[in-house]
CSV table of C-alpha atoms and ligand atoms in Angstrom, one decimal:
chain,number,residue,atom,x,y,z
A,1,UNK,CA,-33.6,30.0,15.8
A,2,UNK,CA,-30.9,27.7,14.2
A,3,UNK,CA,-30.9,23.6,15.6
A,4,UNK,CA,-27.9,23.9,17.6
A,5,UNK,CA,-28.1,20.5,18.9
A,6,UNK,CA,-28.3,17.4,16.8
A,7,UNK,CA,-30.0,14.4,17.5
A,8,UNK,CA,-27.9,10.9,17.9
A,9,UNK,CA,-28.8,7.9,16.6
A,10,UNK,CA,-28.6,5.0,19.8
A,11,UNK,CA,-30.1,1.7,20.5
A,12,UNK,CA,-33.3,2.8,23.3
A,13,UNK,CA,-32.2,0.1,26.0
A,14,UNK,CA,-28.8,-1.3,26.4
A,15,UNK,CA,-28.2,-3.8,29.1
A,16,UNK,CA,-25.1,-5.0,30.6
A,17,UNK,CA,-25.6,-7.7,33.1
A,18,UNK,CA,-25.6,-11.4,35.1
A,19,UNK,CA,-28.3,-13.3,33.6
A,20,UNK,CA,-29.5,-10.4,30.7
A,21,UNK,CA,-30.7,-13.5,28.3
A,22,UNK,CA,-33.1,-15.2,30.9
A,23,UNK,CA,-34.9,-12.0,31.3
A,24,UNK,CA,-34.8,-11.1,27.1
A,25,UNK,CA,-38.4,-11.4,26.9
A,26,UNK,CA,-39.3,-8.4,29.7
A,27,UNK,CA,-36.6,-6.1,28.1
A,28,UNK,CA,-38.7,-6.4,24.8
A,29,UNK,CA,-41.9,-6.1,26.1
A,30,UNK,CA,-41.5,-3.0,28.6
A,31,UNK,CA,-39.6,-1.6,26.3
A,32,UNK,CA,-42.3,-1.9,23.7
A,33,UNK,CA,-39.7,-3.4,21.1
A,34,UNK,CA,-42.3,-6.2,20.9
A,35,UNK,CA,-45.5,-6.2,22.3
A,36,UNK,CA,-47.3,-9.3,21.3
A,37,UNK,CA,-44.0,-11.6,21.4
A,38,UNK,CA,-44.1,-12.4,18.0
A,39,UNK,CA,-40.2,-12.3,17.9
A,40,UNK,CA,-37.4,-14.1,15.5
A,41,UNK,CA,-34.1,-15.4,17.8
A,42,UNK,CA,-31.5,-15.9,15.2
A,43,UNK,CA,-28.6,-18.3,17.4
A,44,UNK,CA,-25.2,-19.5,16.1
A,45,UNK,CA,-24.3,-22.7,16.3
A,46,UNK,CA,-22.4,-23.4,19.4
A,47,UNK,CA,-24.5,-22.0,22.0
A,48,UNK,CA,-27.7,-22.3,19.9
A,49,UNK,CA,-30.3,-24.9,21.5
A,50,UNK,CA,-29.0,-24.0,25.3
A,51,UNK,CA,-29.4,-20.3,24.6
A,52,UNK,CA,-33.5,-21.2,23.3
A,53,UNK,CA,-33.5,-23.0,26.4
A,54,UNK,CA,-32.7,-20.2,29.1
A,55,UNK,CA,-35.1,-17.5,27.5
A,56,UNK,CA,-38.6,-16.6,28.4
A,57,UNK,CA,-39.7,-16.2,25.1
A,58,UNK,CA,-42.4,-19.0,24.7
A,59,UNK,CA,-43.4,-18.3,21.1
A,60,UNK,CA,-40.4,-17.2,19.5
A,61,UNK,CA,-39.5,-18.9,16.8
A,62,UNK,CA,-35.2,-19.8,16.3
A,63,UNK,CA,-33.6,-19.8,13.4
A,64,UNK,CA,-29.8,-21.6,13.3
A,65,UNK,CA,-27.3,-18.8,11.4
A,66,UNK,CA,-24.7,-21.1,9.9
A,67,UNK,CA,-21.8,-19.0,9.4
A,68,UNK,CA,-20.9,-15.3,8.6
A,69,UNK,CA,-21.7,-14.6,4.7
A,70,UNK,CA,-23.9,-12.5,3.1
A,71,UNK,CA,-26.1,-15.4,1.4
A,72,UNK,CA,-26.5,-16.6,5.2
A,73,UNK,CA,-27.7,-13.1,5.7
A,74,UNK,CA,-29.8,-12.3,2.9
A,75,UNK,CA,-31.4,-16.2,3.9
A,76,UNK,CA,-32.3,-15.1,7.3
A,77,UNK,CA,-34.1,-12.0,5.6
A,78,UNK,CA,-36.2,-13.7,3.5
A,79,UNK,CA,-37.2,-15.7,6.1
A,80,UNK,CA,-37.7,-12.5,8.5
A,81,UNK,CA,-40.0,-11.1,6.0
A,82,UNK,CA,-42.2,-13.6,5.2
A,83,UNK,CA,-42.5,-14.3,8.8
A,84,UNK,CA,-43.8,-10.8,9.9
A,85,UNK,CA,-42.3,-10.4,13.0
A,86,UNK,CA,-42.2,-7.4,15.5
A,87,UNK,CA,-38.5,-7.9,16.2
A,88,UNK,CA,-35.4,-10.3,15.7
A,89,UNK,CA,-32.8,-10.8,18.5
A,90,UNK,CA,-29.6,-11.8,17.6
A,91,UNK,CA,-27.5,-14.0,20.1
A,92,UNK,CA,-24.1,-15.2,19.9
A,93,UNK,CA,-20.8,-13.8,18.4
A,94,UNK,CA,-19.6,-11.2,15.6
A,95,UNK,CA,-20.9,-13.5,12.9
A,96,UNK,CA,-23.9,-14.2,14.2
A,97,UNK,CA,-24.7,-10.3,15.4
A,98,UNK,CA,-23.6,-9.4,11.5
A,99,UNK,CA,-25.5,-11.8,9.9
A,100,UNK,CA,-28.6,-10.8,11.9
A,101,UNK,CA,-27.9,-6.9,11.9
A,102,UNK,CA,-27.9,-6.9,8.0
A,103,UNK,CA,-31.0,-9.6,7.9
A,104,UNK,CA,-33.1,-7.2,9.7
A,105,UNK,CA,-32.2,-4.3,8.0
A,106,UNK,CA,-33.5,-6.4,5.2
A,107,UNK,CA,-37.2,-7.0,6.6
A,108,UNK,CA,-37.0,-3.8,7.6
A,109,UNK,CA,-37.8,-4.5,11.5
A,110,UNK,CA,-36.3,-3.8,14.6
A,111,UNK,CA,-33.2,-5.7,15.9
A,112,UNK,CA,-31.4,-6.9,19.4
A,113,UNK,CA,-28.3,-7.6,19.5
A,114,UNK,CA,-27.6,-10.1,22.2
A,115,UNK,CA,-23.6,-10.2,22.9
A,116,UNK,CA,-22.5,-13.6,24.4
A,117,UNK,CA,-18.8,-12.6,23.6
A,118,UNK,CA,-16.7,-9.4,23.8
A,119,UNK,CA,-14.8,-10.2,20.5
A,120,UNK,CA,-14.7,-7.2,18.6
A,121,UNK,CA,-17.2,-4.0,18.5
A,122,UNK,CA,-19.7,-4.8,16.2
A,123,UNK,CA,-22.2,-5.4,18.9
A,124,UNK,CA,-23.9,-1.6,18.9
A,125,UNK,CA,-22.4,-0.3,15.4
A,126,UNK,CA,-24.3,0.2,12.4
A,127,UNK,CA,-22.3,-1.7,10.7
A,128,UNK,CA,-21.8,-5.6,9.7
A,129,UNK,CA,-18.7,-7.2,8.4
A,130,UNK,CA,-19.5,-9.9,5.9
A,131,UNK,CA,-17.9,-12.8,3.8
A,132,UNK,CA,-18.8,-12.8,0.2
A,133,UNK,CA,-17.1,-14.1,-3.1
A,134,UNK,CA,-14.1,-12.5,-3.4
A,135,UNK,CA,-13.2,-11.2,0.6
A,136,UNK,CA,-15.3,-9.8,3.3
A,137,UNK,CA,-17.0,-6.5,3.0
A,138,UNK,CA,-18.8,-3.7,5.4
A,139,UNK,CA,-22.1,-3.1,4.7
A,140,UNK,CA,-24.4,-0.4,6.4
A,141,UNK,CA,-27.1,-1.3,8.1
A,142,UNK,CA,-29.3,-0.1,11.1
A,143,UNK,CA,-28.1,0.1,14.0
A,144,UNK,CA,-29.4,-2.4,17.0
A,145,UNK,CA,-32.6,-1.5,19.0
A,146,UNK,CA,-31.1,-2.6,22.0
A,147,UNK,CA,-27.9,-3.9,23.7
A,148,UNK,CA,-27.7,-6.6,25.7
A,149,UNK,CA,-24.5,-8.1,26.9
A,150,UNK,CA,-25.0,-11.4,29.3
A,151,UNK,CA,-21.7,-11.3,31.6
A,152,UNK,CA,-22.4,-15.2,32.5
A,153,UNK,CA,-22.5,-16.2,28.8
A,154,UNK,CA,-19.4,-13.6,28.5
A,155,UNK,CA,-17.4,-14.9,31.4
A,156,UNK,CA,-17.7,-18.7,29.8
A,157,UNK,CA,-16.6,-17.7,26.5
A,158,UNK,CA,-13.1,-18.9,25.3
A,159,UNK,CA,-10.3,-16.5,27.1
A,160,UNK,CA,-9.1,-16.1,23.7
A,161,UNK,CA,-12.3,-14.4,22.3
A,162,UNK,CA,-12.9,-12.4,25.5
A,163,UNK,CA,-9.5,-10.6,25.4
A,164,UNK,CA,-9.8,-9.9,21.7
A,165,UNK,CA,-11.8,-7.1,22.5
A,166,UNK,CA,-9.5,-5.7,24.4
A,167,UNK,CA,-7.4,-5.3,20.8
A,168,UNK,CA,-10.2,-3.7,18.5
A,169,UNK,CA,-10.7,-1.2,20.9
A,170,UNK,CA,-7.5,-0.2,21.8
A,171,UNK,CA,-7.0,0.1,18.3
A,172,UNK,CA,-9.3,3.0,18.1
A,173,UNK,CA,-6.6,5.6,19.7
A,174,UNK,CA,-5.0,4.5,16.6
A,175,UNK,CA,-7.9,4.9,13.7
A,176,UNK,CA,-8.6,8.5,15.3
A,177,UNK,CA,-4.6,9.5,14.4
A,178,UNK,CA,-5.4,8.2,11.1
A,179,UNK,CA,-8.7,10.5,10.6
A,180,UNK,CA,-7.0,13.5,12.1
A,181,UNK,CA,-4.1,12.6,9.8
A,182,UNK,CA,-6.8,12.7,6.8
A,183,UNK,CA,-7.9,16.0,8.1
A,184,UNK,CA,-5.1,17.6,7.7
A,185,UNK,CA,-3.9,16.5,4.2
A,186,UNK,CA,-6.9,15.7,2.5
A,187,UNK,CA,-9.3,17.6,4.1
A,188,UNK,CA,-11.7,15.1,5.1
A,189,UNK,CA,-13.9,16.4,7.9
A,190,UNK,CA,-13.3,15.3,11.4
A,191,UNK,CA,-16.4,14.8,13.2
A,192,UNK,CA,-15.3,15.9,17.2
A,193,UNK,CA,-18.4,13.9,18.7
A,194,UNK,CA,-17.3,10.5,17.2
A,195,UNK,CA,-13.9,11.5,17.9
A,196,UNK,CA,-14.9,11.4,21.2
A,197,UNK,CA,-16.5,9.0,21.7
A,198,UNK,CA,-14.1,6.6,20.4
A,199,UNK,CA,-11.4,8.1,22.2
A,200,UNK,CA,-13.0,7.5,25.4
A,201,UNK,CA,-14.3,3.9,25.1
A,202,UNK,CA,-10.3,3.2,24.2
A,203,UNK,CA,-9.2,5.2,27.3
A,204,UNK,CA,-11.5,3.5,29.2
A,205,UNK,CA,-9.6,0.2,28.9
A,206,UNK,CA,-6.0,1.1,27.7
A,207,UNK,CA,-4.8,1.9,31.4
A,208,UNK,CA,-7.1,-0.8,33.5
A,209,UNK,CA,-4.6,-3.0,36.0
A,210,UNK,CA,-7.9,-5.8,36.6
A,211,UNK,CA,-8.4,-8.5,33.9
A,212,UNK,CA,-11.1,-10.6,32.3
A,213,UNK,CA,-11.1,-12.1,35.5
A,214,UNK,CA,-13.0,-9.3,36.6
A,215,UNK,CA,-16.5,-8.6,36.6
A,216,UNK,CA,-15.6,-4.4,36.7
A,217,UNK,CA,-13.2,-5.0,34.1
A,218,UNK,CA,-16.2,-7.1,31.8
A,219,UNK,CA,-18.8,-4.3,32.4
A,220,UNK,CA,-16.1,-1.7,31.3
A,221,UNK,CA,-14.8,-3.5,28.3
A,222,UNK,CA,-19.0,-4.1,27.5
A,223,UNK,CA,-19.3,-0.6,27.4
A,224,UNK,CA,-16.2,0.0,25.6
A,225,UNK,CA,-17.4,-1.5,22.9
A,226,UNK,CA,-20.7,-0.1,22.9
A,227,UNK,CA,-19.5,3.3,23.0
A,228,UNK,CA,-17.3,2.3,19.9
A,229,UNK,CA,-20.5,1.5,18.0
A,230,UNK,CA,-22.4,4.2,19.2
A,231,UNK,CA,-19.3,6.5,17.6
A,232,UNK,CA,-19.5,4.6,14.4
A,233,UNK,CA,-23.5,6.1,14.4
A,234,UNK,CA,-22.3,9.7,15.0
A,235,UNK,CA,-20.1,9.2,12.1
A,236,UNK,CA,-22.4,7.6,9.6
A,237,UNK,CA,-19.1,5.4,8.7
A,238,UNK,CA,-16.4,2.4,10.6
A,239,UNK,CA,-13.8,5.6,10.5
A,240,UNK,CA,-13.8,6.7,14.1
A,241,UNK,CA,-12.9,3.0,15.2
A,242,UNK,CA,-11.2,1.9,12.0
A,243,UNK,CA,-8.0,2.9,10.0
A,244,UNK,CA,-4.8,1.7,9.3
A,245,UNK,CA,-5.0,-1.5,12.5
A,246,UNK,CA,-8.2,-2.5,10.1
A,247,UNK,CA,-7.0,-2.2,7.0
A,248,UNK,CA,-3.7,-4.5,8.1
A,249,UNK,CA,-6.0,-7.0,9.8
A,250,UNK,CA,-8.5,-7.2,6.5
A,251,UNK,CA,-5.4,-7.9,5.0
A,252,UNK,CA,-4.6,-10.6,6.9
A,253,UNK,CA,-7.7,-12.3,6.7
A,254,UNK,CA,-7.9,-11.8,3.0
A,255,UNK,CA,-4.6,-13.5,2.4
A,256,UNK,CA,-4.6,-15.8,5.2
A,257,UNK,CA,-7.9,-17.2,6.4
A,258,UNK,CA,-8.5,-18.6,9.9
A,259,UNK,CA,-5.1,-16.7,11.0
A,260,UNK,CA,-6.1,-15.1,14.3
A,261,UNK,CA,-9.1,-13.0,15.1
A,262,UNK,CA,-10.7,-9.7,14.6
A,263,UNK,CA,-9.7,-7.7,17.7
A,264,UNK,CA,-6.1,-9.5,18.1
A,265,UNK,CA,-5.0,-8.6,14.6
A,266,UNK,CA,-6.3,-5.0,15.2
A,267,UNK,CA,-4.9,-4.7,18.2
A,268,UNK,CA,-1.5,-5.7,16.0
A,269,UNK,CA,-2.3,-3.5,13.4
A,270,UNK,CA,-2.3,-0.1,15.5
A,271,UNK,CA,0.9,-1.2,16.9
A,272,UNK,CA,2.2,-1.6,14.1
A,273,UNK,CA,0.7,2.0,12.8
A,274,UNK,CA,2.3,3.7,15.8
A,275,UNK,CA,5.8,2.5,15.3
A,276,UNK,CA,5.3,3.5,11.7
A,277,UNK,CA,4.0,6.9,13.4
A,278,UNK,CA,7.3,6.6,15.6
A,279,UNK,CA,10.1,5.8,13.0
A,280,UNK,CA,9.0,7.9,10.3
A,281,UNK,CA,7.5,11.2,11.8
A,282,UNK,CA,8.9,10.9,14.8
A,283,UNK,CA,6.0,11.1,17.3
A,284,UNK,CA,3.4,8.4,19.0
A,285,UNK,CA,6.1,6.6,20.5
A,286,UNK,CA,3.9,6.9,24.2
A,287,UNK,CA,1.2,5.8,22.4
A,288,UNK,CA,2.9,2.7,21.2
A,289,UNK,CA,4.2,1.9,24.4
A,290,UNK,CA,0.5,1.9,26.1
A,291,UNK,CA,-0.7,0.1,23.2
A,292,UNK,CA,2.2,-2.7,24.1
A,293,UNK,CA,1.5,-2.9,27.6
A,294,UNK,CA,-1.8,-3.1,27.5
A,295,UNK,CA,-1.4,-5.9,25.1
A,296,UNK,CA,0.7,-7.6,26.8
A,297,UNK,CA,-1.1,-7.0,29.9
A,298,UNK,CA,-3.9,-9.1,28.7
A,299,UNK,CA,-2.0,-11.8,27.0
A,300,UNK,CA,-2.8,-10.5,23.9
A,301,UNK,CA,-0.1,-10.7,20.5
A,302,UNK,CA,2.1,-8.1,19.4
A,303,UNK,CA,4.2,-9.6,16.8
A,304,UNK,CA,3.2,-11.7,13.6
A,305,UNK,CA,4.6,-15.2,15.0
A,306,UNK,CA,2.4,-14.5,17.8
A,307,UNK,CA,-0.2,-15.1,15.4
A,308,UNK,CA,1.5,-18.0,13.5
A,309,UNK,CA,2.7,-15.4,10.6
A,310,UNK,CA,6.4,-15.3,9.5
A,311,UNK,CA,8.0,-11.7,8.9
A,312,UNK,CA,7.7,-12.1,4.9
A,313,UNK,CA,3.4,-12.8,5.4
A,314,UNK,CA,3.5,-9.8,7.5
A,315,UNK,CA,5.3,-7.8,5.2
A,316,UNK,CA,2.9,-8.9,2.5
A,317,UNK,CA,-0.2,-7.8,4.3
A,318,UNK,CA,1.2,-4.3,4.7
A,319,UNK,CA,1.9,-4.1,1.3
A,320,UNK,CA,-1.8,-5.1,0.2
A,321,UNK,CA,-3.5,-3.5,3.1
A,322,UNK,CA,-4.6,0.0,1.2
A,323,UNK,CA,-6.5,-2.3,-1.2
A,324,UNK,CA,-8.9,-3.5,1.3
A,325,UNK,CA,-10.3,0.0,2.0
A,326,UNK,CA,-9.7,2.0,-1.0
A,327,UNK,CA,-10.4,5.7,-0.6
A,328,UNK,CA,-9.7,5.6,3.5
A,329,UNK,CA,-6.2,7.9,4.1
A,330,UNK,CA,-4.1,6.0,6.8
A,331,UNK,CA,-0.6,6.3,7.9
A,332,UNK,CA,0.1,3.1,5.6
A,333,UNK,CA,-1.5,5.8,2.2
A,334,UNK,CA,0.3,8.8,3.8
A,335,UNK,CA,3.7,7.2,3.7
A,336,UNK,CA,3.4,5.2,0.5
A,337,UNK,CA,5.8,2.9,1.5
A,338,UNK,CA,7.8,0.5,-0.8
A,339,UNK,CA,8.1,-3.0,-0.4
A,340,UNK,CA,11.9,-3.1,0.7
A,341,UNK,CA,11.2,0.2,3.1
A,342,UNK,CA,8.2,-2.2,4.6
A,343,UNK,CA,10.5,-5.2,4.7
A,344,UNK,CA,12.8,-3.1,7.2
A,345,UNK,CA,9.8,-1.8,9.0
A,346,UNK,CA,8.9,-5.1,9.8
A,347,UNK,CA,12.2,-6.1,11.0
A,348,UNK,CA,12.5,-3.0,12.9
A,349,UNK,CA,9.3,-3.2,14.6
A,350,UNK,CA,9.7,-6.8,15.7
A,351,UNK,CA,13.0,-6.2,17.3
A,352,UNK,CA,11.2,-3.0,18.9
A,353,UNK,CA,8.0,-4.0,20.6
A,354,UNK,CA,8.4,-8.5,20.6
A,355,UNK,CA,9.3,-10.1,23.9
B,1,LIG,ZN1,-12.9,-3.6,14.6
């Protein structure tokens, strides 16, 4: 008989809770990540020394990840391996998740990622997002072990970071267009259970009234995210959660470090993508309307100024944007726009959606 089911890749324990990091240590052990505690804590370094302080972890060892770059990375590896460890947990942020996902994969042993933040959804994915030389890169890597989202640490990040979230993924509804797009002109094969996943975890926050001021609305946007990772697994690849909203906001950060953050600027880039989807093939205009209002909803920006970028920067991120992922079919590859039919796009879009 054929395999007509396929098995899925996911971490074995993910935990969305009050108080998850106090409690760090019994999650490894009954979950047999770690049996003898010999266990690695890679922090960042905002949170670091209180974060050491609340867990029940009395002979791991902390290391201090210093920024968000592959050498920090490949550092931490080194140090992994020679250490032996059963397990490293990594607590804190994007950078600090990334550094630690790809450090692991390294030593080859298992990972936790410990989300203190709801920035972006890198916290389940199989995928870290580094700095290098010349830009920042994806690199594969495996995918966490566990999950574990504290909503105390969550609910006293910066307001900023929490929402931002909200933007990466939102800007899934948008990156699934794209693939479907790539579907159907280049053939690239759609994979339905990513797909769906994706589409969900979006849905799932798009049309919520509550705010981060809500612990329901934390849990779901937690979960969001996870589900966004867990449909970068089924795909083997960023695509079901990242298309033409990523390849504006890599962009941006190439040309203009320290503008913004992750999950505002993709939130920015798939509304951007779906009045480009609006103006030029005459569908998606719904879409970008949710998209909007949810971003608005949350306080989150819309326009470049929001973001302290002026029309012509904008413009100049479009225009570069297909570099930053080459071989990915988006809207922005599928119209092949000049740089005076962007110009006007700009304009037109500002005047559309600002407020
Ligand atoms: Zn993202």
């Amino acid at each position: 008989m054929p395999l007509l089911a396929r098995m899925v890749a996911s971490p074995i324990a993910i935990d969305v809770r009050r108080g998850a990091i106090s409690s760090l240590g019994t999650v490894l052990a009954d979950r047999r990540i770690a049996n003898e505690g010999r266990i690695a804590v890679a922090v960042g370094p905002g949170q670091g020394p209180q974060i050491a302080a609340d867990l029940d972890l009395p002979q791991c060892e902390v290391f201090r990840v210093d920024g968000g770059s592959v050498d920090v990375a490949t550092e931490l590896g080194k140090k992994l391996r020679a250490g032996a460890y059963e397990a490293v947990a990594g607590i804190g942020g994007g950078k600090t998740i990334d550094v630690t996902k790809y450090a692991a994969s390294m030593a080859g042993i298992p990972m936790v990622a410990v989300a203190t933040n709801l920035s972006h959804d890198g916290i389940a994915s199989p995928v870290s997002s580094l700095e290098h030389e010349s830009g920042k890169g994806s690199y594969g890597v495996t995918m966490p072990t566990a999950v574990v989202v504290d909503v105390d640490y969550v609910r006293a990040a910066p307001q900023r970071l929490l929402r931002s979230g909200i933007g990466d993924v939102v800007s899934n509804i948008s990156a699934i267009d794209d693939w479907e797009l790539a579907g159907r002109e280049q053939g690239e094969p759609v994979d339905g259970m990513a797909v769906t996943f994706a589409r969900v975890a979006a849905e799932a926050v798009l049309h919520r009234r509550d705010s981060v001021d809500s612990q329901d609305f934390l849990t779901a946007l937690a979960e969001a995210l996870v589900l966004s990772g867990l449909a970068m697994s089924v795909a083997g690849s960023s695509r079901p959660a990242s298309g033409a909203c990523h390849e504006v906001l890599h962009a941006i950060t190439h040309l203009y470090p320290g503008v913004s953050n992750h999950g505002e600027l993709a939130g920015i880039g798939a509304l951007y993508a779906y009045f480009l989807r609006m103006r030029y093939q005459g569908e998606g205009e719904s879409r970008m309307r949710d998209i909007r209002d949810c971003l608005l909803r949350h306080g989150l920006p819309v326009v470049p100024s929001d973001v302290g970028l002026d029309e012509d920067q904008f413009v100049r991120a479009v225009s570069y944007a297909p570099e930053t992922r080459p071989g990915r079919y988006t809207i922005l590859e599928h119209l092949s726009l000049s740089d005076d039919d962007i110009r006007q796009s700009v304009g037109e879009y500002v005047k559309t959606v600002g407020h």
